[in-house]
JSON list of C-alpha atoms in Angstrom, two decimals:
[
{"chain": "V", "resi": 1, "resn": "UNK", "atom": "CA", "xyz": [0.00, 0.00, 0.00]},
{"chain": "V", "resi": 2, "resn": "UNK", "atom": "CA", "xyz": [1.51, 3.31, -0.84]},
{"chain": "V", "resi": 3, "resn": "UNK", "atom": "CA", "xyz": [1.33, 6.69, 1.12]},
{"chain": "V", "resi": 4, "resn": "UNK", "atom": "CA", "xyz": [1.94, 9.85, -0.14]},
{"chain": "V", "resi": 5, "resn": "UNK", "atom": "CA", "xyz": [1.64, 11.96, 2.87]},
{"chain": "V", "resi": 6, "resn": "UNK", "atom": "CA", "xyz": [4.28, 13.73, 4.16]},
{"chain": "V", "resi": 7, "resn": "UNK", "atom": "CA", "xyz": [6.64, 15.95, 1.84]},
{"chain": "V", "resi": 8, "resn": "UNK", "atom": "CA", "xyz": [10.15, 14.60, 2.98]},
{"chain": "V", "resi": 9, "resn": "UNK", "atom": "CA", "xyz": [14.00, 15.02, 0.98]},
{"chain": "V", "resi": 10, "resn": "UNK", "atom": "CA", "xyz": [16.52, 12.89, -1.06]},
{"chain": "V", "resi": 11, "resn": "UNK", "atom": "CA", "xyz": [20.21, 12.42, -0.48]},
{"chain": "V", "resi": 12, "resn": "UNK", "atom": "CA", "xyz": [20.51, 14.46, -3.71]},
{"chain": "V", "resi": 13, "resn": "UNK", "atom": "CA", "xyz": [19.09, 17.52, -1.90]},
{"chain": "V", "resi": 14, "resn": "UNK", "atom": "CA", "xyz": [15.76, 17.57, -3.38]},
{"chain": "V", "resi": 15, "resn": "UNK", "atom": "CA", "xyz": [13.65, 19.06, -0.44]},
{"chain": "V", "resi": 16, "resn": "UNK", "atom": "CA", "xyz": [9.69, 19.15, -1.44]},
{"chain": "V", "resi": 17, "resn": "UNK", "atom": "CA", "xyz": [7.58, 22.27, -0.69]},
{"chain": "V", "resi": 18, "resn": "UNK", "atom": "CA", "xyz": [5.57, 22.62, 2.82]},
{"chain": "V", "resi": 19, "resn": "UNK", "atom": "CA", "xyz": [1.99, 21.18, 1.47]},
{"chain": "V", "resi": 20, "resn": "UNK", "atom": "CA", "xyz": [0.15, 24.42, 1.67]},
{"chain": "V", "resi": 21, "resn": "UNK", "atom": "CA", "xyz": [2.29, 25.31, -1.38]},
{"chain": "V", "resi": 22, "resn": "UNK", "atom": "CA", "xyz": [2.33, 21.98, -3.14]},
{"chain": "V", "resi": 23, "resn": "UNK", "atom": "CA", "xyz": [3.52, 23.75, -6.44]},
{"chain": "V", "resi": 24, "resn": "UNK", "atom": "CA", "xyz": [6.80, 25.83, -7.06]},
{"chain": "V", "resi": 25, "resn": "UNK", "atom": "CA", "xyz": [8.53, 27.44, -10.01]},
{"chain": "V", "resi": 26, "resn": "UNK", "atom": "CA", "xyz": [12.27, 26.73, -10.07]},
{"chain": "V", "resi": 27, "resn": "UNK", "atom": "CA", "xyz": [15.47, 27.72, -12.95]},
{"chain": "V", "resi": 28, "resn": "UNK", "atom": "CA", "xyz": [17.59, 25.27, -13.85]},
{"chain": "V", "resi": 29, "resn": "UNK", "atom": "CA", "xyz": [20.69, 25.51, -15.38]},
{"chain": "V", "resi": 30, "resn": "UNK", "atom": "CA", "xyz": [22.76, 22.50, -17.13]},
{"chain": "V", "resi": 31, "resn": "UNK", "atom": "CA", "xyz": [26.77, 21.73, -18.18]},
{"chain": "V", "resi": 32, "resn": "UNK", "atom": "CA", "xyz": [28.89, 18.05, -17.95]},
{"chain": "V", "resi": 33, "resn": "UNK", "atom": "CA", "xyz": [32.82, 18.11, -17.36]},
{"chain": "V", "resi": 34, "resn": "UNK", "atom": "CA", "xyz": [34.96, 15.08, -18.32]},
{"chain": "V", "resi": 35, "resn": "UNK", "atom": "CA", "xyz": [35.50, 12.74, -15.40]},
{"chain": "V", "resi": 36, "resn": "UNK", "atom": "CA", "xyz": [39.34, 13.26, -15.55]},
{"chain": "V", "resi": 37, "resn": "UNK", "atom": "CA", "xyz": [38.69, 17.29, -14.99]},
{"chain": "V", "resi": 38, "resn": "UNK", "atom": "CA", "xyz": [35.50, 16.08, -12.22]},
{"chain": "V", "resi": 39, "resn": "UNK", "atom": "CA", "xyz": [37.86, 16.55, -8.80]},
{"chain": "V", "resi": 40, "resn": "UNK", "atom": "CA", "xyz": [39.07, 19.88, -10.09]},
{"chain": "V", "resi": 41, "resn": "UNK", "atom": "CA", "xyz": [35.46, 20.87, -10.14]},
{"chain": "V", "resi": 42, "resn": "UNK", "atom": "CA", "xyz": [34.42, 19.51, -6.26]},
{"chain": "V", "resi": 43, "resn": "UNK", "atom": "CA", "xyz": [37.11, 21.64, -5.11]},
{"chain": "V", "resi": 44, "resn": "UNK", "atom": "CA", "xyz": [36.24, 24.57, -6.35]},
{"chain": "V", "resi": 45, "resn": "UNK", "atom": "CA", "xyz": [33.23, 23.83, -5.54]},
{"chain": "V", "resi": 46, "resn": "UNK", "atom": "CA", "xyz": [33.58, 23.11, -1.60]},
{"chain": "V", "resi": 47, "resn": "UNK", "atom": "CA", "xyz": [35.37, 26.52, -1.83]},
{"chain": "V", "resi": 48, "resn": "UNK", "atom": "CA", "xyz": [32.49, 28.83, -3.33]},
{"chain": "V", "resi": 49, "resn": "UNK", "atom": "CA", "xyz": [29.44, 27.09, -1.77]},
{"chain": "V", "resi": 50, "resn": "UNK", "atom": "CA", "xyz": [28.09, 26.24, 1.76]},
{"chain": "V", "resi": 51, "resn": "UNK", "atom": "CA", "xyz": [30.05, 23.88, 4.65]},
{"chain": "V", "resi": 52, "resn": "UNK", "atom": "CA", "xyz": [27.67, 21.20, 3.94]},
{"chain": "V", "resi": 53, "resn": "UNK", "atom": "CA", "xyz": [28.13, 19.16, 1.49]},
{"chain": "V", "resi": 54, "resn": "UNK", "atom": "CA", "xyz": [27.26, 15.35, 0.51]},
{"chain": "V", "resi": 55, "resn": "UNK", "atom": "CA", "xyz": [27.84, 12.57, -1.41]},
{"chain": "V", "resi": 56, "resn": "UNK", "atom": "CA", "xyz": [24.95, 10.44, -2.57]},
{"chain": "V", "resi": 57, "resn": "UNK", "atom": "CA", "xyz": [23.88, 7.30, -4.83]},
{"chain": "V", "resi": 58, "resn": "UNK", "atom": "CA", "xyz": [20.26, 6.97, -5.86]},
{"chain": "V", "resi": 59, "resn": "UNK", "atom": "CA", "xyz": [18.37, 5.31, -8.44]},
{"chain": "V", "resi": 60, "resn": "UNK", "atom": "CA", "xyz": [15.54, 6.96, -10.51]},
{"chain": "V", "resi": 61, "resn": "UNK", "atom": "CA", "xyz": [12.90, 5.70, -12.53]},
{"chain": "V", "resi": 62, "resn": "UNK", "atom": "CA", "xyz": [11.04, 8.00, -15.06]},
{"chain": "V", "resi": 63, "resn": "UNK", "atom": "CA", "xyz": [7.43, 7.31, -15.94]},
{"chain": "V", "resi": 64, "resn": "UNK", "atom": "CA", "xyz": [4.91, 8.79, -18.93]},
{"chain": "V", "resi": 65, "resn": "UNK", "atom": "CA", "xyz": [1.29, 8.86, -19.13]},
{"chain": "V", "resi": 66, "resn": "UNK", "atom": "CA", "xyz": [0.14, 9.37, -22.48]},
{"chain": "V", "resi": 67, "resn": "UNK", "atom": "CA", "xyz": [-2.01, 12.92, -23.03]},
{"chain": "V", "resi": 68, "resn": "UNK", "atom": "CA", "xyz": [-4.57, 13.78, -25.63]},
{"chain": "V", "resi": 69, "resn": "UNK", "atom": "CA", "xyz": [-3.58, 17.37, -25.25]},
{"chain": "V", "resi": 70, "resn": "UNK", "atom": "CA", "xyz": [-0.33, 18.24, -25.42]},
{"chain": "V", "resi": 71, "resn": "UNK", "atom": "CA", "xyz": [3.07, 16.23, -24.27]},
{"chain": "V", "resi": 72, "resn": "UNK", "atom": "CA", "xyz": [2.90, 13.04, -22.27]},
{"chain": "V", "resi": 73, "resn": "UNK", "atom": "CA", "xyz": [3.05, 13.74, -18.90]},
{"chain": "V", "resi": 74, "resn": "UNK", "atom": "CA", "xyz": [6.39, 12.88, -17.07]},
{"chain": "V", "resi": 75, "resn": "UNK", "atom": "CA", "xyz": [6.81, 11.09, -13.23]},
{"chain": "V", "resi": 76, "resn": "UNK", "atom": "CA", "xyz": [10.02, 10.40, -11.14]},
{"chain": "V", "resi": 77, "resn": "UNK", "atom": "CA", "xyz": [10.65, 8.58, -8.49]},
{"chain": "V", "resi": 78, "resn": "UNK", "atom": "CA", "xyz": [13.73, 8.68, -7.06]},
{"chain": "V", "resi": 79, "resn": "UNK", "atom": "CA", "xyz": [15.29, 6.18, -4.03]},
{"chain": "V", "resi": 80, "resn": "UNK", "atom": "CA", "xyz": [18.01, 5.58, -2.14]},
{"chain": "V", "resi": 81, "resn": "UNK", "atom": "CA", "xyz": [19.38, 1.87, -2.73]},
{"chain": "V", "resi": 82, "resn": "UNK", "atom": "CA", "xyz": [17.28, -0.73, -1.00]},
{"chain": "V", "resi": 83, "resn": "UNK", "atom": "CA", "xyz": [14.78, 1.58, 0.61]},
{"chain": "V", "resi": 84, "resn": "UNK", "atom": "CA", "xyz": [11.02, 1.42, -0.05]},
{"chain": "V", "resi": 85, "resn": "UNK", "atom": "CA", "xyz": [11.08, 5.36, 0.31]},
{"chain": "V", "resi": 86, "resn": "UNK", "atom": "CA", "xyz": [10.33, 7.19, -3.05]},
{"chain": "V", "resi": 87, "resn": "UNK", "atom": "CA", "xyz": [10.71, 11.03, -3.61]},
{"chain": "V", "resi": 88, "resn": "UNK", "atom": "CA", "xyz": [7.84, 11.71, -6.56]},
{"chain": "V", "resi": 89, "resn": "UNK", "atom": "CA", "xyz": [8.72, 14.56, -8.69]},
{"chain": "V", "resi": 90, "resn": "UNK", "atom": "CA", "xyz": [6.23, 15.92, -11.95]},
{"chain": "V", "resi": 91, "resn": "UNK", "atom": "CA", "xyz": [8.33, 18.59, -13.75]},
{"chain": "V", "resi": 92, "resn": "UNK", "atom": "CA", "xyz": [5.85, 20.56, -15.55]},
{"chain": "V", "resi": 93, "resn": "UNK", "atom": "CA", "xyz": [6.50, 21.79, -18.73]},
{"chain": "V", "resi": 94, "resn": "UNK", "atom": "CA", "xyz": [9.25, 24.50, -18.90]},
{"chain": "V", "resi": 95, "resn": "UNK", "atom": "CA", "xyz": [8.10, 27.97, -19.51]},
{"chain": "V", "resi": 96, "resn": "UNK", "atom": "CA", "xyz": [8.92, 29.98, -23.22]},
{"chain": "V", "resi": 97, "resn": "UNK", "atom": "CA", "xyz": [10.50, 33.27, -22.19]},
{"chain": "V", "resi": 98, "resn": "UNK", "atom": "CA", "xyz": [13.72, 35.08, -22.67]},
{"chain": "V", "resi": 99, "resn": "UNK", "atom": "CA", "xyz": [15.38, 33.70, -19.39]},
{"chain": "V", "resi": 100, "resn": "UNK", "atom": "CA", "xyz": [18.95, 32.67, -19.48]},
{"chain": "V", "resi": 101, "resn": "UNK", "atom": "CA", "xyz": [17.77, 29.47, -17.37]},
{"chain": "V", "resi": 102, "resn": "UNK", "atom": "CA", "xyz": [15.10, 27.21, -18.09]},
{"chain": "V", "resi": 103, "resn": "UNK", "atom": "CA", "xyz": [11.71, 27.75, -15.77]},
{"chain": "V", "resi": 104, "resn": "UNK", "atom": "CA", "xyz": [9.55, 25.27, -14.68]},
{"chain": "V", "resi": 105, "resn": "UNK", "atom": "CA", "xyz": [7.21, 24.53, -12.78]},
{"chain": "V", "resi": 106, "resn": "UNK", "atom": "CA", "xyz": [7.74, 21.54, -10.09]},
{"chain": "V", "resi": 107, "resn": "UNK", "atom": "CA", "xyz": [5.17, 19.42, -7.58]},
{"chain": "V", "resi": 108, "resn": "UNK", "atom": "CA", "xyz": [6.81, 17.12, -4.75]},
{"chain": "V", "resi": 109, "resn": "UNK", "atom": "CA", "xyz": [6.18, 14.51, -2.46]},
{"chain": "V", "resi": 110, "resn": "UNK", "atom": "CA", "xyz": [7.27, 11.43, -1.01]},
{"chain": "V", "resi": 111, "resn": "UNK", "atom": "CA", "xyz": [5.97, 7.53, -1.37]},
{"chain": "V", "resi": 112, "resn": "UNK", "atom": "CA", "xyz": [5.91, 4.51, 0.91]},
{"chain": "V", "resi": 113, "resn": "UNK", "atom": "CA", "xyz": [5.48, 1.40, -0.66]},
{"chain": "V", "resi": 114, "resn": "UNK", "atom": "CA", "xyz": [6.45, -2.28, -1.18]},
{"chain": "V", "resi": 115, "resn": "UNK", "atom": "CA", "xyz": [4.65, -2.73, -4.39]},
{"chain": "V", "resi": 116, "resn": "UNK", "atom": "CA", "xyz": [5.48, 0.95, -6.67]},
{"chain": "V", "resi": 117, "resn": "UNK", "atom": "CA", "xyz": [5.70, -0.60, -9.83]},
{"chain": "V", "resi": 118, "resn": "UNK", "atom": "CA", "xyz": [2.20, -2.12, -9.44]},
{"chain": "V", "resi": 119, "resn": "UNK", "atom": "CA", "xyz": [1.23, 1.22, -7.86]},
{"chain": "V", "resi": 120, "resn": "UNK", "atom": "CA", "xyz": [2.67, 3.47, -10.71]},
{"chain": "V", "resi": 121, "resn": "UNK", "atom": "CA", "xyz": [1.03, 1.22, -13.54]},
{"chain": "V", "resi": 122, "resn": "UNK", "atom": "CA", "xyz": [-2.70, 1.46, -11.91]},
{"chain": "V", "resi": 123, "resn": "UNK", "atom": "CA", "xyz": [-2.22, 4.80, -12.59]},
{"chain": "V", "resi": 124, "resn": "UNK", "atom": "CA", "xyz": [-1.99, 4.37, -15.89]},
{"chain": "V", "resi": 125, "resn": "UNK", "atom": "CA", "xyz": [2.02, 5.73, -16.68]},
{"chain": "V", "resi": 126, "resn": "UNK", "atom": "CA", "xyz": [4.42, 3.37, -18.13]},
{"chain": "V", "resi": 127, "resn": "UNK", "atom": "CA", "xyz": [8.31, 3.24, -17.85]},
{"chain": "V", "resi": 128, "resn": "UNK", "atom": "CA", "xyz": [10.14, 5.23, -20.42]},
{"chain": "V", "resi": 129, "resn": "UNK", "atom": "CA", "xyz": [13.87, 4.80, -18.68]},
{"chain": "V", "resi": 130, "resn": "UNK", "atom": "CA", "xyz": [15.86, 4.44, -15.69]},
{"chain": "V", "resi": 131, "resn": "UNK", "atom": "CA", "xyz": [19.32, 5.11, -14.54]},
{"chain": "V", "resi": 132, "resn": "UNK", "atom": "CA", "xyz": [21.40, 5.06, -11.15]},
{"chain": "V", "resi": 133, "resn": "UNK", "atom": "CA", "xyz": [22.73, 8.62, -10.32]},
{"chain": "V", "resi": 134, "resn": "UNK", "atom": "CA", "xyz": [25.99, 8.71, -8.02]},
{"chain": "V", "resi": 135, "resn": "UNK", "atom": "CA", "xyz": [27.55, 12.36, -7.00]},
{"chain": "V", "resi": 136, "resn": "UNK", "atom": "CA", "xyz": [28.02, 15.37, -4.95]},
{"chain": "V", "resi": 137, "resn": "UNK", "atom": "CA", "xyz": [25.28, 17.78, -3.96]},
{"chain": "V", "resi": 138, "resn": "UNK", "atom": "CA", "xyz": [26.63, 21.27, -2.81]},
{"chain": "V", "resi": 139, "resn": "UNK", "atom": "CA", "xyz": [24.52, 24.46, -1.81]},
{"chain": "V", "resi": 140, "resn": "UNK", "atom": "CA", "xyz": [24.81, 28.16, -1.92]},
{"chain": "V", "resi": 141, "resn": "UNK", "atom": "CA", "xyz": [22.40, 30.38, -0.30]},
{"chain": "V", "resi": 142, "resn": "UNK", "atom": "CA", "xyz": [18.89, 29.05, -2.10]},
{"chain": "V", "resi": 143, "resn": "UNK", "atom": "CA", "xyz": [20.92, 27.47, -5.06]},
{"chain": "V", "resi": 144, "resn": "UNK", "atom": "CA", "xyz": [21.72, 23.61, -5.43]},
{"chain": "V", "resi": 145, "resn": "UNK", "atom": "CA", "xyz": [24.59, 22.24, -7.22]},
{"chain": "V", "resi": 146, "resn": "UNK", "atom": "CA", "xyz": [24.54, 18.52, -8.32]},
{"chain": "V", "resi": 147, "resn": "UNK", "atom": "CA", "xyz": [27.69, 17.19, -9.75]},
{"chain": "V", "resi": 148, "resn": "UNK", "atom": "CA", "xyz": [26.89, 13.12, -10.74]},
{"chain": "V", "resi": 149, "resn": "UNK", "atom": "CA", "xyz": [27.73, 10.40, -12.98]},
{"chain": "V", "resi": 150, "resn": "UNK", "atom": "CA", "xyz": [25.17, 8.66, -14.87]},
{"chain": "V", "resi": 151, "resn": "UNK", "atom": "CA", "xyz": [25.02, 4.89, -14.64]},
{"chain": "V", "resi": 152, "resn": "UNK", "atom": "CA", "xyz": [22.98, 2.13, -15.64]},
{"chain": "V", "resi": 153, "resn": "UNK", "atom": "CA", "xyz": [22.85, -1.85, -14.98]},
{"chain": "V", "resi": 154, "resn": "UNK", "atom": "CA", "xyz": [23.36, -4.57, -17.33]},
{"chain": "V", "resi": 155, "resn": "UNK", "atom": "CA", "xyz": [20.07, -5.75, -16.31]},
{"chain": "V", "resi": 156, "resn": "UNK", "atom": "CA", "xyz": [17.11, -4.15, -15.81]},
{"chain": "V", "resi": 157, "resn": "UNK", "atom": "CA", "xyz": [15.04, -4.44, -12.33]},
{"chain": "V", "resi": 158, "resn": "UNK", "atom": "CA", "xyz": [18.23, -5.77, -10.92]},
{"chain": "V", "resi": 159, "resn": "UNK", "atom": "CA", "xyz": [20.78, -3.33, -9.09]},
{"chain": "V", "resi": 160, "resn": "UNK", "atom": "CA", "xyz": [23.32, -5.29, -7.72]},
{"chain": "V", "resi": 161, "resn": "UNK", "atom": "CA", "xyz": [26.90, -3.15, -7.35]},
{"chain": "V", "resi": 162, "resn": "UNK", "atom": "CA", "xyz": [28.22, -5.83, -9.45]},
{"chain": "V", "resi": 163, "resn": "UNK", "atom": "CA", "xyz": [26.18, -5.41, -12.77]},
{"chain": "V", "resi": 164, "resn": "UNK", "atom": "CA", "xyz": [25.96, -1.29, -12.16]},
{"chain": "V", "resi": 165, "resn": "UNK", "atom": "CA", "xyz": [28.29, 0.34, -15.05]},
{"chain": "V", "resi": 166, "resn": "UNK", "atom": "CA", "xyz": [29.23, 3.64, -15.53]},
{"chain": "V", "resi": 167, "resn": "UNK", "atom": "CA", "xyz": [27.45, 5.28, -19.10]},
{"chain": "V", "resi": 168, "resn": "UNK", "atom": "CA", "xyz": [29.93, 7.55, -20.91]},
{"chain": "V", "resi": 169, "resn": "UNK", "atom": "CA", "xyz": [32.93, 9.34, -20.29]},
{"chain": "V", "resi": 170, "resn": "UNK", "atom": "CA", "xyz": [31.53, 12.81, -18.41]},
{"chain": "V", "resi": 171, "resn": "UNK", "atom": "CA", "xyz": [29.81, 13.98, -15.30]},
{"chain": "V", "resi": 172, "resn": "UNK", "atom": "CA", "xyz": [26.45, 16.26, -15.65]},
{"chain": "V", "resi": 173, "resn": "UNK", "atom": "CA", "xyz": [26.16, 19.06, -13.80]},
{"chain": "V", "resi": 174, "resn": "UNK", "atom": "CA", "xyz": [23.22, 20.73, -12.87]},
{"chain": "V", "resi": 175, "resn": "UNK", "atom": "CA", "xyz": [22.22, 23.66, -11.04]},
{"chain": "V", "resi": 176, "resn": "UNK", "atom": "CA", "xyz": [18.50, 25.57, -9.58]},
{"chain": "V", "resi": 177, "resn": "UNK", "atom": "CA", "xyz": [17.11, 27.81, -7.09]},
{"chain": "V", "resi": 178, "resn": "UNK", "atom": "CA", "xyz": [13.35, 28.03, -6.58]},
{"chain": "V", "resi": 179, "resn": "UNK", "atom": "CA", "xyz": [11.62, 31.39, -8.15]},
{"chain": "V", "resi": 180, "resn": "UNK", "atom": "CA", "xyz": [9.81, 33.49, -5.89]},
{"chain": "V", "resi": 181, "resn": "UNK", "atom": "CA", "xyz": [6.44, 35.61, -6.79]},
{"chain": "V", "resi": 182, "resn": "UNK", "atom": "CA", "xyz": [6.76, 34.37, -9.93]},
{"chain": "V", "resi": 183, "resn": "UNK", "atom": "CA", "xyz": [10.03, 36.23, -11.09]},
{"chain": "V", "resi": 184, "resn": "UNK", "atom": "CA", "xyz": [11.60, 33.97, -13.31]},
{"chain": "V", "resi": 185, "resn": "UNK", "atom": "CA", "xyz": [14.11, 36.49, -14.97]},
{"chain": "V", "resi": 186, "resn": "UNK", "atom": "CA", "xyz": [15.58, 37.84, -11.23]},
{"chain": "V", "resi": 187, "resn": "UNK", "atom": "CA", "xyz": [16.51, 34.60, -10.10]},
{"chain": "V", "resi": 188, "resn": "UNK", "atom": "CA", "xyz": [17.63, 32.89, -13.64]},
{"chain": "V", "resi": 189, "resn": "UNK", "atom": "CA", "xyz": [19.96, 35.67, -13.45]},
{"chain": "V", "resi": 190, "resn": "UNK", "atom": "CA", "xyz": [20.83, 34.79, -10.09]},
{"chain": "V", "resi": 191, "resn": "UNK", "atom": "CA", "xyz": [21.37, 31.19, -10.74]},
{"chain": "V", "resi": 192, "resn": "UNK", "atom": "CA", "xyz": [23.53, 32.48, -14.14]},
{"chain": "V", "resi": 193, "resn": "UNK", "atom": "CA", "xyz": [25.89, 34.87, -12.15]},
{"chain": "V", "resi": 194, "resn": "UNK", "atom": "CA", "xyz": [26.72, 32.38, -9.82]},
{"chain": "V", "resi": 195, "resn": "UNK", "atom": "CA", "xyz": [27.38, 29.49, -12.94]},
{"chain": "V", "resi": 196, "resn": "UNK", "atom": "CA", "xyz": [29.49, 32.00, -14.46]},
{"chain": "V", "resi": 197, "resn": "UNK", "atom": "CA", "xyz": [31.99, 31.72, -11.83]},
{"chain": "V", "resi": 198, "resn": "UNK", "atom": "CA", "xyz": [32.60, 27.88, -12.59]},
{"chain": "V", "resi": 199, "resn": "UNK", "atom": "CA", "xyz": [34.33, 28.74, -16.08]},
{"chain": "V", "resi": 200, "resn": "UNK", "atom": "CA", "xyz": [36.30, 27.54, -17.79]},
{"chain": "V", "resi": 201, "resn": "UNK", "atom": "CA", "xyz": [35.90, 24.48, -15.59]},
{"chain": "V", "resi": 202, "resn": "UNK", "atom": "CA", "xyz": [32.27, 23.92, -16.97]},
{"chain": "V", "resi": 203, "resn": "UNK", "atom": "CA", "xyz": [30.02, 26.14, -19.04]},
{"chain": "V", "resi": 204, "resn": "UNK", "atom": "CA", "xyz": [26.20, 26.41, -18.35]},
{"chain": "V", "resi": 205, "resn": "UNK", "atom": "CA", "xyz": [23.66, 26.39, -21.06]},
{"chain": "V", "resi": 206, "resn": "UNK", "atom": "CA", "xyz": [20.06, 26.82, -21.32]},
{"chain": "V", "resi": 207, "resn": "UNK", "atom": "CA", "xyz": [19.47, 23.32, -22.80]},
{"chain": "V", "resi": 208, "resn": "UNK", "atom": "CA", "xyz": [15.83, 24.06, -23.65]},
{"chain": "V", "resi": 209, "resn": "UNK", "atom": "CA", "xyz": [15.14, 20.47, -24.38]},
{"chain": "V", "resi": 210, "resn": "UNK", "atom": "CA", "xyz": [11.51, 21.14, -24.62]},
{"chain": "V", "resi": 211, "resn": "UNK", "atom": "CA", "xyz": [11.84, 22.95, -28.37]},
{"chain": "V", "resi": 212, "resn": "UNK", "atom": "CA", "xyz": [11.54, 20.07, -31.69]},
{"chain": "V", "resi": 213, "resn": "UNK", "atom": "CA", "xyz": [14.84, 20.56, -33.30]},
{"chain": "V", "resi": 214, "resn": "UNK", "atom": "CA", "xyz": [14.04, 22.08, -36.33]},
{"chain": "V", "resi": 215, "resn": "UNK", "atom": "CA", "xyz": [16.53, 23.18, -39.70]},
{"chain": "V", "resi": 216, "resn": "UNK", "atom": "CA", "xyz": [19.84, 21.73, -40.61]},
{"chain": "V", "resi": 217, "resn": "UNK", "atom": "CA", "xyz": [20.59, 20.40, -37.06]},
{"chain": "V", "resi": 218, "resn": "UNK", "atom": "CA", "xyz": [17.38, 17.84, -37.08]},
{"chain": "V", "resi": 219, "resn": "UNK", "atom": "CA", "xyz": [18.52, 17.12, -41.02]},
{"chain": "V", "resi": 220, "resn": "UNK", "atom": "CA", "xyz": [21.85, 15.51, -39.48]},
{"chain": "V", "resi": 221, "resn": "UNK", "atom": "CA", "xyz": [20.62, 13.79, -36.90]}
]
C-alpha cells in the first residue's frame, strides 16, 4: 500500500515544498565536465558554496502517461538503494520566455510502498527509462549544485553493485534555485551569475530540451 503523505527530501538535496504550497517554479541551469577534470570541479566547488556538502547514490525511474492534449506527462521517483522510500517529482512543462535558465514549474512529495511498480502502472504511466545517479550535492544560499555520474545496470530491475556500469565518459552538472512571486528572470539571473563563476571548468547552457529541433541540425541527426 503506498502513502503519499508527508513531503520529505533525497540524499541528492531535493527538499519538497511545505503542502500548503504543493507547487513551485524553479530555474535550472545544465553543463557536464569530463571525469578526468570532475575533482578539479568539487574543489572549487567546496570553496564557493556552503560547509555542507554530501555525497549520494540513488536510483531513478522515469514514468509517462500518455495525453490527448499536449506532451505526455512525465513522473520520477527517485530512491536511495534498497529503501522502499520514493521522492515523486512531476516537472511541468518549462516555460517559453527570454530567461537565461530554463523555468519550470515543479510538484513534490514522497511515497511509501512495497509494491510501486504495481502502484505506478494502476495509474496508468508506463516506464520510459531508468538510470542510477551517483555524486556530490553542494549548496549556496537558495541554489543547489549537483555534480553526478550517470550509470545504468546490465540488467534491468536488478541493481546489484556488481552489474551497475558507468554510461559515458563525463559527469552532468546541474544547477537551480526556486523562483519566488513568480520572477523567473531575477533569479535565472541569479542562478547564471553564480554558474558564471565555474568557467572555464564547466560552461552552463540553457538546454531548452523542450523545443523540436528544427533546420539543418534535425537534417543531421
Amino acid at each position: 500500500m503506498a502513502s503519499t503523505d508527508v513531503p520529505g527530501e533525497s540524499s541528492s538535496g531535493s527538499k519538497p515544498p511545505p503542502a500548503r504550497n504543493f507547487q513551485v517554479l524553479e530555474a535550472v541551469l545544465h553543463a557536464s565536465i569530463y571525469d578526468d577534470h570532475k575533482d578539479q570541479l568539487i574543489e572549487r566547488l567546496k570553496g564557493m558554496t556552503d560547509p555542507f556538502s554530501s555525497s549520494f547514490e540513488e536510483h531513478e525511474m522515469v514514468f509517462a502517461l500518455k495525453s490527448n492534449e499536449g506532451p505526455d506527462v512525465q513522473l520520477r521517483l527517485r530512491r536511495r538503494f534498497n529503501l522502499d522510500l520514493w521522492h515523486v517529482r512531476y516537472v511541468g512543462t518549462p516555460i517559453a520566455d527570454k530567461c537565461p535558465a530554463v523555468c519550470r514549474a515543479s510538484i513534490d512529495s514522497v511515497m511509501y510502498t512495497k509494491d510501486m511498480m504495481d502502484f505506478v502502472k494502476h495509474m496508468g504511466f508506463r516506464l520510459i527509462y531508468e538510470f542510477v545517479m551517483k555524486g556530490w550535492v553542494f549548496t549556496r544560499g537558495p541554489i543547489k549544485i549537483l555534480v553526478y555520474k550517470l550509470c545504468t545496470t546490465d540488467k534491468p530491475g536488478i541493481y546489484s553493485k556488481e552489474l551497475i556500469k558507468p554510461f559515458g565518459t563525463s559527469h552532468i552538472v546541474e544547477a537551480s534555485i526556486p523562483v519566488e512571486n513568480e520572477d523567473t528572470m531575477k533569479y535565472s539571473k541569479l542562478l547564471k551569475d553564480f554558474t558564471d563563476q565555474l568557467m572555464p571548468l564547466v560552461e552552463f547552457r540553457k538546454v531548452e530540451y523542450f523545443r523540436p529541433r528544427t533546420g539543418q541540425f534535425a537534417k543531421s541527426s
